[in-house]
């Protein structure tokens, strides 16, 4: 498949030690896939002045050492050049090595405070909402908003409801929610404005683990429906 021609539309400083290289300001799944590949290519270069590479929906954040001698006093320019060099190298599309993460979810009402409203908006039964959500094949587009908070594509269009008019001050950890064209799993108890249709018993984010986040950008995700009793048995 030929590579889509993408060029940066903006290079924005994020304080003194990072820059955001933007390719699109809207959700474009093809651009996002290329952003993930570009992120991997930049990480593989192991540039001594680059501290981290963080892919987003339509761009990449590069974290760097602004005082490193190899950036010659202009780390922002060095970051932009590093991206351009990767793009010029025409980095090849490798085989799909993404992980598949299976996530058990209980869609029963005690774990799904918004499932009735989503069913009403989608003109589906509650059971159909759960079945359609669990049948999807999802891809993590980015980790953002909070550590471990994964934004995923692949939502059934019938479940693409707007954000809630009034966000919740606190959403339960592991809450599975939908809005617009995406689904998320809340990593811990935080505020949120998406419609909650289920909850997983898995610990989504734990700073004490060797891999703190259950998800990483590029992962494939499958949801598996479980009962309330199974939820309790799986909860750790």
mmCIF file with all atom_site columns, C-alpha atoms in Angstrom:
data_model
loop_
_atom_site.group_PDB
_atom_site.id
_atom_site.type_symbol
_atom_site.label_atom_id
_atom_site.label_alt_id
_atom_site.label_comp_id
_atom_site.label_asym_id
_atom_site.label_entity_id
_atom_site.label_seq_id
_atom_site.pdbx_PDB_ins_code
_atom_site.Cartn_x
_atom_site.Cartn_y
_atom_site.Cartn_z
_atom_site.occupancy
_atom_site.B_iso_or_equiv
_atom_site.pdbx_formal_charge
_atom_site.auth_seq_id
_atom_site.auth_comp_id
_atom_site.auth_asym_id
_atom_site.auth_atom_id
_atom_site.pdbx_PDB_model_num
ATOM 1   C CA . UNK A 1 1   ? 0.000   0.000   0.000  1.00 0.00 ? 1   UNK A CA 1
ATOM 2   C CA . UNK A 1 2   ? 1.523   3.377   -0.945 1.00 0.00 ? 2   UNK A CA 1
ATOM 3   C CA . UNK A 1 3   ? 2.320   5.700   1.913  1.00 0.00 ? 3   UNK A CA 1
ATOM 4   C CA . UNK A 1 4   ? 0.039   8.675   2.338  1.00 0.00 ? 4   UNK A CA 1
ATOM 5   C CA . UNK A 1 5   ? 2.001   11.880  1.851  1.00 0.00 ? 5   UNK A CA 1
ATOM 6   C CA . UNK A 1 6   ? 1.991   13.711  5.176  1.00 0.00 ? 6   UNK A CA 1
ATOM 7   C CA . UNK A 1 7   ? 3.878   16.842  6.078  1.00 0.00 ? 7   UNK A CA 1
ATOM 8   C CA . UNK A 1 8   ? 3.893   18.741  9.370  1.00 0.00 ? 8   UNK A CA 1
ATOM 9   C CA . UNK A 1 9   ? 1.369   21.563  9.506  1.00 0.00 ? 9   UNK A CA 1
ATOM 10  C CA . UNK A 1 10  ? 2.817   23.090  12.687 1.00 0.00 ? 10  UNK A CA 1
ATOM 11  C CA . UNK A 1 11  ? 5.733   22.799  15.097 1.00 0.00 ? 11  UNK A CA 1
ATOM 12  C CA . UNK A 1 12  ? 4.631   24.056  18.502 1.00 0.00 ? 12  UNK A CA 1
ATOM 13  C CA . UNK A 1 13  ? 6.880   24.371  21.575 1.00 0.00 ? 13  UNK A CA 1
ATOM 14  C CA . UNK A 1 14  ? 5.563   22.685  24.711 1.00 0.00 ? 14  UNK A CA 1
ATOM 15  C CA . UNK A 1 15  ? 7.540   24.644  27.271 1.00 0.00 ? 15  UNK A CA 1
ATOM 16  C CA . UNK A 1 16  ? 11.333  24.544  27.078 1.00 0.00 ? 16  UNK A CA 1
ATOM 17  C CA . UNK A 1 17  ? 11.835  20.785  26.812 1.00 0.00 ? 17  UNK A CA 1
ATOM 18  C CA . UNK A 1 18  ? 9.326   19.474  24.263 1.00 0.00 ? 18  UNK A CA 1
ATOM 19  C CA . UNK A 1 19  ? 7.733   20.202  20.909 1.00 0.00 ? 19  UNK A CA 1
ATOM 20  C CA . UNK A 1 20  ? 4.516   19.050  19.265 1.00 0.00 ? 20  UNK A CA 1
ATOM 21  C CA . UNK A 1 21  ? 4.750   18.215  15.567 1.00 0.00 ? 21  UNK A CA 1
ATOM 22  C CA . UNK A 1 22  ? 1.227   18.362  14.136 1.00 0.00 ? 22  UNK A CA 1
ATOM 23  C CA . UNK A 1 23  ? 0.111   16.642  10.928 1.00 0.00 ? 23  UNK A CA 1
ATOM 24  C CA . UNK A 1 24  ? -3.659  17.050  11.202 1.00 0.00 ? 24  UNK A CA 1
ATOM 25  C CA . UNK A 1 25  ? -6.060  18.749  13.554 1.00 0.00 ? 25  UNK A CA 1
ATOM 26  C CA . UNK A 1 26  ? -8.860  16.225  13.023 1.00 0.00 ? 26  UNK A CA 1
ATOM 27  C CA . UNK A 1 27  ? -9.259  12.480  13.452 1.00 0.00 ? 27  UNK A CA 1
ATOM 28  C CA . UNK A 1 28  ? -7.773  10.751  10.411 1.00 0.00 ? 28  UNK A CA 1
ATOM 29  C CA . UNK A 1 29  ? -7.137  7.042   10.981 1.00 0.00 ? 29  UNK A CA 1
ATOM 30  C CA . UNK A 1 30  ? -4.660  6.767   8.108  1.00 0.00 ? 30  UNK A CA 1
ATOM 31  C CA . UNK A 1 31  ? -2.622  9.696   9.407  1.00 0.00 ? 31  UNK A CA 1
ATOM 32  C CA . UNK A 1 32  ? -2.781  8.258   12.923 1.00 0.00 ? 32  UNK A CA 1
ATOM 33  C CA . UNK A 1 33  ? -1.389  4.928   11.691 1.00 0.00 ? 33  UNK A CA 1
ATOM 34  C CA . UNK A 1 34  ? 1.476   6.778   10.004 1.00 0.00 ? 34  UNK A CA 1
ATOM 35  C CA . UNK A 1 35  ? 2.077   8.832   13.161 1.00 0.00 ? 35  UNK A CA 1
ATOM 36  C CA . UNK A 1 36  ? 2.477   5.596   15.133 1.00 0.00 ? 36  UNK A CA 1
ATOM 37  C CA . UNK A 1 37  ? 4.980   4.263   12.601 1.00 0.00 ? 37  UNK A CA 1
ATOM 38  C CA . UNK A 1 38  ? 6.849   7.566   12.576 1.00 0.00 ? 38  UNK A CA 1
ATOM 39  C CA . UNK A 1 39  ? 6.999   7.486   16.369 1.00 0.00 ? 39  UNK A CA 1
ATOM 40  C CA . UNK A 1 40  ? 8.561   4.016   16.268 1.00 0.00 ? 40  UNK A CA 1
ATOM 41  C CA . UNK A 1 41  ? 11.069  5.178   13.634 1.00 0.00 ? 41  UNK A CA 1
ATOM 42  C CA . UNK A 1 42  ? 12.089  8.162   15.769 1.00 0.00 ? 42  UNK A CA 1
ATOM 43  C CA . UNK A 1 43  ? 12.501  5.980   18.851 1.00 0.00 ? 43  UNK A CA 1
ATOM 44  C CA . UNK A 1 44  ? 14.646  3.538   16.864 1.00 0.00 ? 44  UNK A CA 1
ATOM 45  C CA . UNK A 1 45  ? 17.095  6.332   16.050 1.00 0.00 ? 45  UNK A CA 1
ATOM 46  C CA . UNK A 1 46  ? 18.006  6.618   19.751 1.00 0.00 ? 46  UNK A CA 1
ATOM 47  C CA . UNK A 1 47  ? 19.057  10.244  19.404 1.00 0.00 ? 47  UNK A CA 1
ATOM 48  C CA . UNK A 1 48  ? 21.056  11.112  22.527 1.00 0.00 ? 48  UNK A CA 1
ATOM 49  C CA . UNK A 1 49  ? 19.243  14.417  23.063 1.00 0.00 ? 49  UNK A CA 1
ATOM 50  C CA . UNK A 1 50  ? 15.734  12.992  22.684 1.00 0.00 ? 50  UNK A CA 1
ATOM 51  C CA . UNK A 1 51  ? 14.183  11.900  25.983 1.00 0.00 ? 51  UNK A CA 1
ATOM 52  C CA . UNK A 1 52  ? 10.815  10.593  24.817 1.00 0.00 ? 52  UNK A CA 1
ATOM 53  C CA . UNK A 1 53  ? 8.532   10.293  21.796 1.00 0.00 ? 53  UNK A CA 1
ATOM 54  C CA . UNK A 1 54  ? 4.783   10.420  22.476 1.00 0.00 ? 54  UNK A CA 1
ATOM 55  C CA . UNK A 1 55  ? 2.336   9.822   19.595 1.00 0.00 ? 55  UNK A CA 1
ATOM 56  C CA . UNK A 1 56  ? -1.002  11.650  19.654 1.00 0.00 ? 56  UNK A CA 1
ATOM 57  C CA . UNK A 1 57  ? -4.094  11.464  17.425 1.00 0.00 ? 57  UNK A CA 1
ATOM 58  C CA . UNK A 1 58  ? -2.656  13.641  14.677 1.00 0.00 ? 58  UNK A CA 1
ATOM 59  C CA . UNK A 1 59  ? 0.887   14.458  15.704 1.00 0.00 ? 59  UNK A CA 1
ATOM 60  C CA . UNK A 1 60  ? 3.888   13.628  17.870 1.00 0.00 ? 60  UNK A CA 1
ATOM 61  C CA . UNK A 1 61  ? 5.288   15.200  21.023 1.00 0.00 ? 61  UNK A CA 1
ATOM 62  C CA . UNK A 1 62  ? 9.065   15.063  21.216 1.00 0.00 ? 62  UNK A CA 1
ATOM 63  C CA . UNK A 1 63  ? 10.655  15.547  24.632 1.00 0.00 ? 63  UNK A CA 1
ATOM 64  C CA . UNK A 1 64  ? 14.288  16.599  24.540 1.00 0.00 ? 64  UNK A CA 1
ATOM 65  C CA . UNK A 1 65  ? 17.286  17.959  26.415 1.00 0.00 ? 65  UNK A CA 1
ATOM 66  C CA . UNK A 1 66  ? 17.476  21.602  25.278 1.00 0.00 ? 66  UNK A CA 1
ATOM 67  C CA . UNK A 1 67  ? 21.070  21.902  26.519 1.00 0.00 ? 67  UNK A CA 1
ATOM 68  C CA . UNK A 1 68  ? 22.484  18.879  24.717 1.00 0.00 ? 68  UNK A CA 1
ATOM 69  C CA . UNK A 1 69  ? 25.419  19.906  22.486 1.00 0.00 ? 69  UNK A CA 1
ATOM 70  C CA . UNK A 1 70  ? 24.024  18.039  19.466 1.00 0.00 ? 70  UNK A CA 1
ATOM 71  C CA . UNK A 1 71  ? 21.022  20.362  19.198 1.00 0.00 ? 71  UNK A CA 1
ATOM 72  C CA . UNK A 1 72  ? 23.366  23.354  18.700 1.00 0.00 ? 72  UNK A CA 1
ATOM 73  C CA . UNK A 1 73  ? 21.298  25.648  20.891 1.00 0.00 ? 73  UNK A CA 1
ATOM 74  C CA . UNK A 1 74  ? 18.007  25.106  19.008 1.00 0.00 ? 74  UNK A CA 1
ATOM 75  C CA . UNK A 1 75  ? 16.277  21.931  20.200 1.00 0.00 ? 75  UNK A CA 1
ATOM 76  C CA . UNK A 1 76  ? 12.978  22.929  18.579 1.00 0.00 ? 76  UNK A CA 1
ATOM 77  C CA . UNK A 1 77  ? 14.621  23.090  15.161 1.00 0.00 ? 77  UNK A CA 1
ATOM 78  C CA . UNK A 1 78  ? 16.498  19.837  15.841 1.00 0.00 ? 78  UNK A CA 1
ATOM 79  C CA . UNK A 1 79  ? 13.197  18.106  16.653 1.00 0.00 ? 79  UNK A CA 1
ATOM 80  C CA . UNK A 1 80  ? 11.614  19.339  13.416 1.00 0.00 ? 80  UNK A CA 1
ATOM 81  C CA . UNK A 1 81  ? 14.652  18.206  11.422 1.00 0.00 ? 81  UNK A CA 1
ATOM 82  C CA . UNK A 1 82  ? 14.591  14.744  13.030 1.00 0.00 ? 82  UNK A CA 1
ATOM 83  C CA . UNK A 1 83  ? 10.984  14.300  11.934 1.00 0.00 ? 83  UNK A CA 1
ATOM 84  C CA . UNK A 1 84  ? 11.714  15.519  8.401  1.00 0.00 ? 84  UNK A CA 1
ATOM 85  C CA . UNK A 1 85  ? 14.647  13.118  8.104  1.00 0.00 ? 85  UNK A CA 1
ATOM 86  C CA . UNK A 1 86  ? 12.455  10.188  9.100  1.00 0.00 ? 86  UNK A CA 1
ATOM 87  C CA . UNK A 1 87  ? 9.836   11.241  6.566  1.00 0.00 ? 87  UNK A CA 1
ATOM 88  C CA . UNK A 1 88  ? 12.453  11.548  3.821  1.00 0.00 ? 88  UNK A CA 1
ATOM 89  C CA . UNK A 1 89  ? 13.787  8.092   4.677  1.00 0.00 ? 89  UNK A CA 1
ATOM 90  C CA . UNK A 1 90  ? 10.408  6.748   3.497  1.00 0.00 ? 90  UNK A CA 1
ATOM 91  C CA . UNK A 1 91  ? 10.201  4.423   6.485  1.00 0.00 ? 91  UNK A CA 1
ATOM 92  C CA . UNK A 1 92  ? 8.758   1.124   5.364  1.00 0.00 ? 92  UNK A CA 1
ATOM 93  C CA . UNK A 1 93  ? 5.522   -0.280  6.652  1.00 0.00 ? 93  UNK A CA 1
ATOM 94  C CA . UNK A 1 94  ? 6.519   -3.343  8.650  1.00 0.00 ? 94  UNK A CA 1
ATOM 95  C CA . UNK A 1 95  ? 4.307   -6.300  9.448  1.00 0.00 ? 95  UNK A CA 1
ATOM 96  C CA . UNK A 1 96  ? 1.643   -5.786  12.070 1.00 0.00 ? 96  UNK A CA 1
ATOM 97  C CA . UNK A 1 97  ? 3.342   -6.532  15.388 1.00 0.00 ? 97  UNK A CA 1
ATOM 98  C CA . UNK A 1 98  ? 0.709   -4.842  17.564 1.00 0.00 ? 98  UNK A CA 1
ATOM 99  C CA . UNK A 1 99  ? -0.358  -6.607  20.742 1.00 0.00 ? 99  UNK A CA 1
ATOM 100 C CA . UNK A 1 100 ? -3.936  -7.744  21.202 1.00 0.00 ? 100 UNK A CA 1
ATOM 101 C CA . UNK A 1 101 ? -5.305  -6.897  24.650 1.00 0.00 ? 101 UNK A CA 1
ATOM 102 C CA . UNK A 1 102 ? -8.443  -8.692  25.791 1.00 0.00 ? 102 UNK A CA 1
ATOM 103 C CA . UNK A 1 103 ? -10.537 -6.727  28.280 1.00 0.00 ? 103 UNK A CA 1
ATOM 104 C CA . UNK A 1 104 ? -13.399 -8.336  30.233 1.00 0.00 ? 104 UNK A CA 1
ATOM 105 C CA . UNK A 1 105 ? -16.318 -5.928  30.647 1.00 0.00 ? 105 UNK A CA 1
ATOM 106 C CA . UNK A 1 106 ? -19.517 -6.167  32.642 1.00 0.00 ? 106 UNK A CA 1
ATOM 107 C CA . UNK A 1 107 ? -22.299 -4.332  30.802 1.00 0.00 ? 107 UNK A CA 1
ATOM 108 C CA . UNK A 1 108 ? -24.910 -4.864  33.525 1.00 0.00 ? 108 UNK A CA 1
ATOM 109 C CA . UNK A 1 109 ? -26.657 -1.722  34.739 1.00 0.00 ? 109 UNK A CA 1
ATOM 110 C CA . UNK A 1 110 ? -24.890 -1.507  38.105 1.00 0.00 ? 110 UNK A CA 1
ATOM 111 C CA . UNK A 1 111 ? -21.647 -1.013  36.150 1.00 0.00 ? 111 UNK A CA 1
ATOM 112 C CA . UNK A 1 112 ? -23.195 0.910   33.248 1.00 0.00 ? 112 UNK A CA 1
ATOM 113 C CA . UNK A 1 113 ? -24.988 4.047   34.454 1.00 0.00 ? 113 UNK A CA 1
ATOM 114 C CA . UNK A 1 114 ? -25.466 5.443   30.930 1.00 0.00 ? 114 UNK A CA 1
ATOM 115 C CA . UNK A 1 115 ? -26.302 2.298   28.964 1.00 0.00 ? 115 UNK A CA 1
ATOM 116 C CA . UNK A 1 116 ? -30.044 2.992   28.974 1.00 0.00 ? 116 UNK A CA 1
ATOM 117 C CA . UNK A 1 117 ? -29.530 6.511   27.623 1.00 0.00 ? 117 UNK A CA 1
ATOM 118 C CA . UNK A 1 118 ? -27.108 5.253   24.946 1.00 0.00 ? 118 UNK A CA 1
ATOM 119 C CA . UNK A 1 119 ? -29.632 2.572   23.958 1.00 0.00 ? 119 UNK A CA 1
ATOM 120 C CA . UNK A 1 120 ? -32.334 5.225   23.692 1.00 0.00 ? 120 UNK A CA 1
ATOM 121 C CA . UNK A 1 121 ? -30.195 7.517   21.520 1.00 0.00 ? 121 UNK A CA 1
ATOM 122 C CA . UNK A 1 122 ? -29.042 4.628   19.324 1.00 0.00 ? 122 UNK A CA 1
ATOM 123 C CA . UNK A 1 123 ? -32.580 3.168   19.074 1.00 0.00 ? 123 UNK A CA 1
ATOM 124 C CA . UNK A 1 124 ? -31.275 -0.189  20.282 1.00 0.00 ? 124 UNK A CA 1
ATOM 125 C CA . UNK A 1 125 ? -32.000 -2.438  23.231 1.00 0.00 ? 125 UNK A CA 1
ATOM 126 C CA . UNK A 1 126 ? -29.547 -2.441  26.135 1.00 0.00 ? 126 UNK A CA 1
ATOM 127 C CA . UNK A 1 127 ? -28.545 -5.971  25.146 1.00 0.00 ? 127 UNK A CA 1
ATOM 128 C CA . UNK A 1 128 ? -27.804 -4.819  21.585 1.00 0.00 ? 128 UNK A CA 1
ATOM 129 C CA . UNK A 1 129 ? -25.629 -1.961  22.869 1.00 0.00 ? 129 UNK A CA 1
ATOM 130 C CA . UNK A 1 130 ? -23.543 -4.420  24.889 1.00 0.00 ? 130 UNK A CA 1
ATOM 131 C CA . UNK A 1 131 ? -23.348 -6.934  22.042 1.00 0.00 ? 131 UNK A CA 1
ATOM 132 C CA . UNK A 1 132 ? -22.307 -4.342  19.461 1.00 0.00 ? 132 UNK A CA 1
ATOM 133 C CA . UNK A 1 133 ? -19.665 -2.860  21.732 1.00 0.00 ? 133 UNK A CA 1
ATOM 134 C CA . UNK A 1 134 ? -18.189 -6.267  22.608 1.00 0.00 ? 134 UNK A CA 1
ATOM 135 C CA . UNK A 1 135 ? -18.153 -7.304  18.930 1.00 0.00 ? 135 UNK A CA 1
ATOM 136 C CA . UNK A 1 136 ? -15.926 -4.413  17.846 1.00 0.00 ? 136 UNK A CA 1
ATOM 137 C CA . UNK A 1 137 ? -12.268 -4.587  16.817 1.00 0.00 ? 137 UNK A CA 1
ATOM 138 C CA . UNK A 1 138 ? -10.531 -1.606  18.375 1.00 0.00 ? 138 UNK A CA 1
ATOM 139 C CA . UNK A 1 139 ? -7.179  0.092   17.938 1.00 0.00 ? 139 UNK A CA 1
ATOM 140 C CA . UNK A 1 140 ? -5.511  2.383   20.493 1.00 0.00 ? 140 UNK A CA 1
ATOM 141 C CA . UNK A 1 141 ? -4.958  5.698   18.720 1.00 0.00 ? 141 UNK A CA 1
ATOM 142 C CA . UNK A 1 142 ? -3.153  7.435   21.582 1.00 0.00 ? 142 UNK A CA 1
ATOM 143 C CA . UNK A 1 143 ? -2.707  7.628   25.342 1.00 0.00 ? 143 UNK A CA 1
ATOM 144 C CA . UNK A 1 144 ? -3.814  11.025  26.594 1.00 0.00 ? 144 UNK A CA 1
ATOM 145 C CA . UNK A 1 145 ? -5.815  13.187  29.007 1.00 0.00 ? 145 UNK A CA 1
ATOM 146 C CA . UNK A 1 146 ? -4.461  11.099  31.915 1.00 0.00 ? 146 UNK A CA 1
ATOM 147 C CA . UNK A 1 147 ? -1.763  8.393   32.279 1.00 0.00 ? 147 UNK A CA 1
ATOM 148 C CA . UNK A 1 148 ? -3.027  5.134   30.827 1.00 0.00 ? 148 UNK A CA 1
ATOM 149 C CA . UNK A 1 149 ? -6.137  6.735   29.296 1.00 0.00 ? 149 UNK A CA 1
ATOM 150 C CA . UNK A 1 150 ? -6.428  5.071   25.875 1.00 0.00 ? 150 UNK A CA 1
ATOM 151 C CA . UNK A 1 151 ? -8.481  6.529   23.032 1.00 0.00 ? 151 UNK A CA 1
ATOM 152 C CA . UNK A 1 152 ? -9.642  3.757   20.682 1.00 0.00 ? 152 UNK A CA 1
ATOM 153 C CA . UNK A 1 153 ? -11.093 3.668   17.188 1.00 0.00 ? 153 UNK A CA 1
ATOM 154 C CA . UNK A 1 154 ? -13.388 0.943   15.892 1.00 0.00 ? 154 UNK A CA 1
ATOM 155 C CA . UNK A 1 155 ? -16.629 1.899   17.642 1.00 0.00 ? 155 UNK A CA 1
ATOM 156 C CA . UNK A 1 156 ? -19.821 0.710   15.969 1.00 0.00 ? 156 UNK A CA 1
ATOM 157 C CA . UNK A 1 157 ? -21.335 3.811   14.292 1.00 0.00 ? 157 UNK A CA 1
ATOM 158 C CA . UNK A 1 158 ? -24.681 3.133   16.001 1.00 0.00 ? 158 UNK A CA 1
ATOM 159 C CA . UNK A 1 159 ? -22.964 3.713   19.366 1.00 0.00 ? 159 UNK A CA 1
ATOM 160 C CA . UNK A 1 160 ? -21.408 7.008   18.307 1.00 0.00 ? 160 UNK A CA 1
ATOM 161 C CA . UNK A 1 161 ? -23.316 9.251   20.698 1.00 0.00 ? 161 UNK A CA 1
ATOM 162 C CA . UNK A 1 162 ? -22.296 12.792  21.726 1.00 0.00 ? 162 UNK A CA 1
ATOM 163 C CA . UNK A 1 163 ? -20.491 13.523  24.971 1.00 0.00 ? 163 UNK A CA 1
ATOM 164 C CA . UNK A 1 164 ? -22.693 13.949  28.021 1.00 0.00 ? 164 UNK A CA 1
ATOM 165 C CA . UNK A 1 165 ? -24.111 17.443  28.451 1.00 0.00 ? 165 UNK A CA 1
ATOM 166 C CA . UNK A 1 166 ? -22.862 17.464  32.051 1.00 0.00 ? 166 UNK A CA 1
ATOM 167 C CA . UNK A 1 167 ? -19.551 15.678  32.786 1.00 0.00 ? 167 UNK A CA 1
ATOM 168 C CA . UNK A 1 168 ? -19.223 13.622  35.944 1.00 0.00 ? 168 UNK A CA 1
ATOM 169 C CA . UNK A 1 169 ? -16.887 14.895  38.648 1.00 0.00 ? 169 UNK A CA 1
ATOM 170 C CA . UNK A 1 170 ? -15.747 11.316  39.213 1.00 0.00 ? 170 UNK A CA 1
ATOM 171 C CA . UNK A 1 171 ? -15.896 8.282   36.943 1.00 0.00 ? 171 UNK A CA 1
ATOM 172 C CA . UNK A 1 172 ? -15.123 4.839   38.399 1.00 0.00 ? 172 UNK A CA 1
ATOM 173 C CA . UNK A 1 173 ? -11.764 3.228   37.582 1.00 0.00 ? 173 UNK A CA 1
ATOM 174 C CA . UNK A 1 174 ? -12.125 0.779   34.707 1.00 0.00 ? 174 UNK A CA 1
ATOM 175 C CA . UNK A 1 175 ? -15.299 2.434   33.405 1.00 0.00 ? 175 UNK A CA 1
ATOM 176 C CA . UNK A 1 176 ? -15.810 1.700   29.705 1.00 0.00 ? 176 UNK A CA 1
ATOM 177 C CA . UNK A 1 177 ? -17.322 4.672   27.904 1.00 0.00 ? 177 UNK A CA 1
ATOM 178 C CA . UNK A 1 178 ? -18.241 5.899   24.429 1.00 0.00 ? 178 UNK A CA 1
ATOM 179 C CA . UNK A 1 179 ? -18.501 9.267   22.714 1.00 0.00 ? 179 UNK A CA 1
ATOM 180 C CA . UNK A 1 180 ? -18.515 10.369  19.096 1.00 0.00 ? 180 UNK A CA 1
ATOM 181 C CA . UNK A 1 181 ? -16.509 7.754   17.154 1.00 0.00 ? 181 UNK A CA 1
ATOM 182 C CA . UNK A 1 182 ? -14.364 6.350   19.957 1.00 0.00 ? 182 UNK A CA 1
ATOM 183 C CA . UNK A 1 183 ? -14.351 4.299   23.144 1.00 0.00 ? 183 UNK A CA 1
ATOM 184 C CA . UNK A 1 184 ? -12.185 4.665   26.249 1.00 0.00 ? 184 UNK A CA 1
ATOM 185 C CA . UNK A 1 185 ? -11.449 2.834   29.496 1.00 0.00 ? 185 UNK A CA 1
ATOM 186 C CA . UNK A 1 186 ? -10.925 5.171   32.434 1.00 0.00 ? 186 UNK A CA 1
ATOM 187 C CA . UNK A 1 187 ? -7.597  4.253   34.066 1.00 0.00 ? 187 UNK A CA 1
ATOM 188 C CA . UNK A 1 188 ? -8.580  5.342   37.574 1.00 0.00 ? 188 UNK A CA 1
ATOM 189 C CA . UNK A 1 189 ? -11.187 7.540   39.267 1.00 0.00 ? 189 UNK A CA 1
ATOM 190 C CA . UNK A 1 190 ? -11.137 10.842  37.379 1.00 0.00 ? 190 UNK A CA 1
ATOM 191 C CA . UNK A 1 191 ? -13.649 13.286  35.923 1.00 0.00 ? 191 UNK A CA 1
ATOM 192 C CA . UNK A 1 192 ? -15.136 12.543  32.534 1.00 0.00 ? 192 UNK A CA 1
ATOM 193 C CA . UNK A 1 193 ? -17.893 13.426  30.094 1.00 0.00 ? 193 UNK A CA 1
ATOM 194 C CA . UNK A 1 194 ? -18.285 10.198  28.099 1.00 0.00 ? 194 UNK A CA 1
ATOM 195 C CA . UNK A 1 195 ? -21.249 7.816   28.421 1.00 0.00 ? 195 UNK A CA 1
ATOM 196 C CA . UNK A 1 196 ? -20.376 4.850   30.634 1.00 0.00 ? 196 UNK A CA 1
ATOM 197 C CA . UNK A 1 197 ? -21.763 1.557   29.288 1.00 0.00 ? 197 UNK A CA 1
ATOM 198 C CA . UNK A 1 198 ? -19.716 -0.941  31.304 1.00 0.00 ? 198 UNK A CA 1
ATOM 199 C CA . UNK A 1 199 ? -16.733 -1.528  33.544 1.00 0.00 ? 199 UNK A CA 1
ATOM 200 C CA . UNK A 1 200 ? -13.693 -3.808  33.531 1.00 0.00 ? 200 UNK A CA 1
ATOM 201 C CA . UNK A 1 201 ? -12.316 -5.428  36.683 1.00 0.00 ? 201 UNK A CA 1
ATOM 202 C CA . UNK A 1 202 ? -8.765  -5.102  35.352 1.00 0.00 ? 202 UNK A CA 1
ATOM 203 C CA . UNK A 1 203 ? -6.364  -2.558  36.818 1.00 0.00 ? 203 UNK A CA 1
ATOM 204 C CA . UNK A 1 204 ? -5.856  -0.255  33.843 1.00 0.00 ? 204 UNK A CA 1
ATOM 205 C CA . UNK A 1 205 ? -3.008  1.806   35.294 1.00 0.00 ? 205 UNK A CA 1
ATOM 206 C CA . UNK A 1 206 ? -0.613  1.008   38.126 1.00 0.00 ? 206 UNK A CA 1
ATOM 207 C CA . UNK A 1 207 ? 2.499   3.159   38.517 1.00 0.00 ? 207 UNK A CA 1
ATOM 208 C CA . UNK A 1 208 ? 4.161   0.342   40.472 1.00 0.00 ? 208 UNK A CA 1
ATOM 209 C CA . UNK A 1 209 ? 4.090   -2.141  37.546 1.00 0.00 ? 209 UNK A CA 1
ATOM 210 C CA . UNK A 1 210 ? 7.018   -2.534  35.161 1.00 0.00 ? 210 UNK A CA 1
ATOM 211 C CA . UNK A 1 211 ? 4.523   -1.558  32.423 1.00 0.00 ? 211 UNK A CA 1
ATOM 212 C CA . UNK A 1 212 ? 2.208   0.849   34.271 1.00 0.00 ? 212 UNK A CA 1
ATOM 213 C CA . UNK A 1 213 ? -0.433  1.099   31.534 1.00 0.00 ? 213 UNK A CA 1
ATOM 214 C CA . UNK A 1 214 ? -2.539  -1.814  30.361 1.00 0.00 ? 214 UNK A CA 1
ATOM 215 C CA . UNK A 1 215 ? -2.654  -0.172  26.921 1.00 0.00 ? 215 UNK A CA 1
ATOM 216 C CA . UNK A 1 216 ? -0.120  1.325   24.531 1.00 0.00 ? 216 UNK A CA 1
ATOM 217 C CA . UNK A 1 217 ? -0.619  3.311   21.334 1.00 0.00 ? 217 UNK A CA 1
ATOM 218 C CA . UNK A 1 218 ? -1.120  0.913   18.427 1.00 0.00 ? 218 UNK A CA 1
ATOM 219 C CA . UNK A 1 219 ? -2.531  -1.957  20.505 1.00 0.00 ? 219 UNK A CA 1
ATOM 220 C CA . UNK A 1 220 ? -5.492  -3.925  19.240 1.00 0.00 ? 220 UNK A CA 1
ATOM 221 C CA . UNK A 1 221 ? -8.222  -4.317  21.850 1.00 0.00 ? 221 UNK A CA 1
ATOM 222 C CA . UNK A 1 222 ? -11.076 -6.796  22.155 1.00 0.00 ? 222 UNK A CA 1
ATOM 223 C CA . UNK A 1 223 ? -13.783 -6.494  24.794 1.00 0.00 ? 223 UNK A CA 1
ATOM 224 C CA . UNK A 1 224 ? -15.332 -9.648  26.285 1.00 0.00 ? 224 UNK A CA 1
ATOM 225 C CA . UNK A 1 225 ? -18.676 -9.476  28.063 1.00 0.00 ? 225 UNK A CA 1
ATOM 226 C CA . UNK A 1 226 ? -18.752 -10.944 31.597 1.00 0.00 ? 226 UNK A CA 1
ATOM 227 C CA . UNK A 1 227 ? -21.435 -11.243 34.260 1.00 0.00 ? 227 UNK A CA 1
ATOM 228 C CA . UNK A 1 228 ? -21.433 -9.364  37.558 1.00 0.00 ? 228 UNK A CA 1
ATOM 229 C CA . UNK A 1 229 ? -20.303 -12.539 39.358 1.00 0.00 ? 229 UNK A CA 1
ATOM 230 C CA . UNK A 1 230 ? -17.437 -12.967 36.895 1.00 0.00 ? 230 UNK A CA 1
ATOM 231 C CA . UNK A 1 231 ? -16.513 -9.309  37.379 1.00 0.00 ? 231 UNK A CA 1
ATOM 232 C CA . UNK A 1 232 ? -16.135 -9.836  41.123 1.00 0.00 ? 232 UNK A CA 1
ATOM 233 C CA . UNK A 1 233 ? -14.126 -13.039 40.613 1.00 0.00 ? 233 UNK A CA 1
ATOM 234 C CA . UNK A 1 234 ? -11.738 -11.297 38.181 1.00 0.00 ? 234 UNK A CA 1
ATOM 235 C CA . UNK A 1 235 ? -11.308 -8.152  40.268 1.00 0.00 ? 235 UNK A CA 1
ATOM 236 C CA . UNK A 1 236 ? -7.906  -7.876  41.914 1.00 0.00 ? 236 UNK A CA 1
#
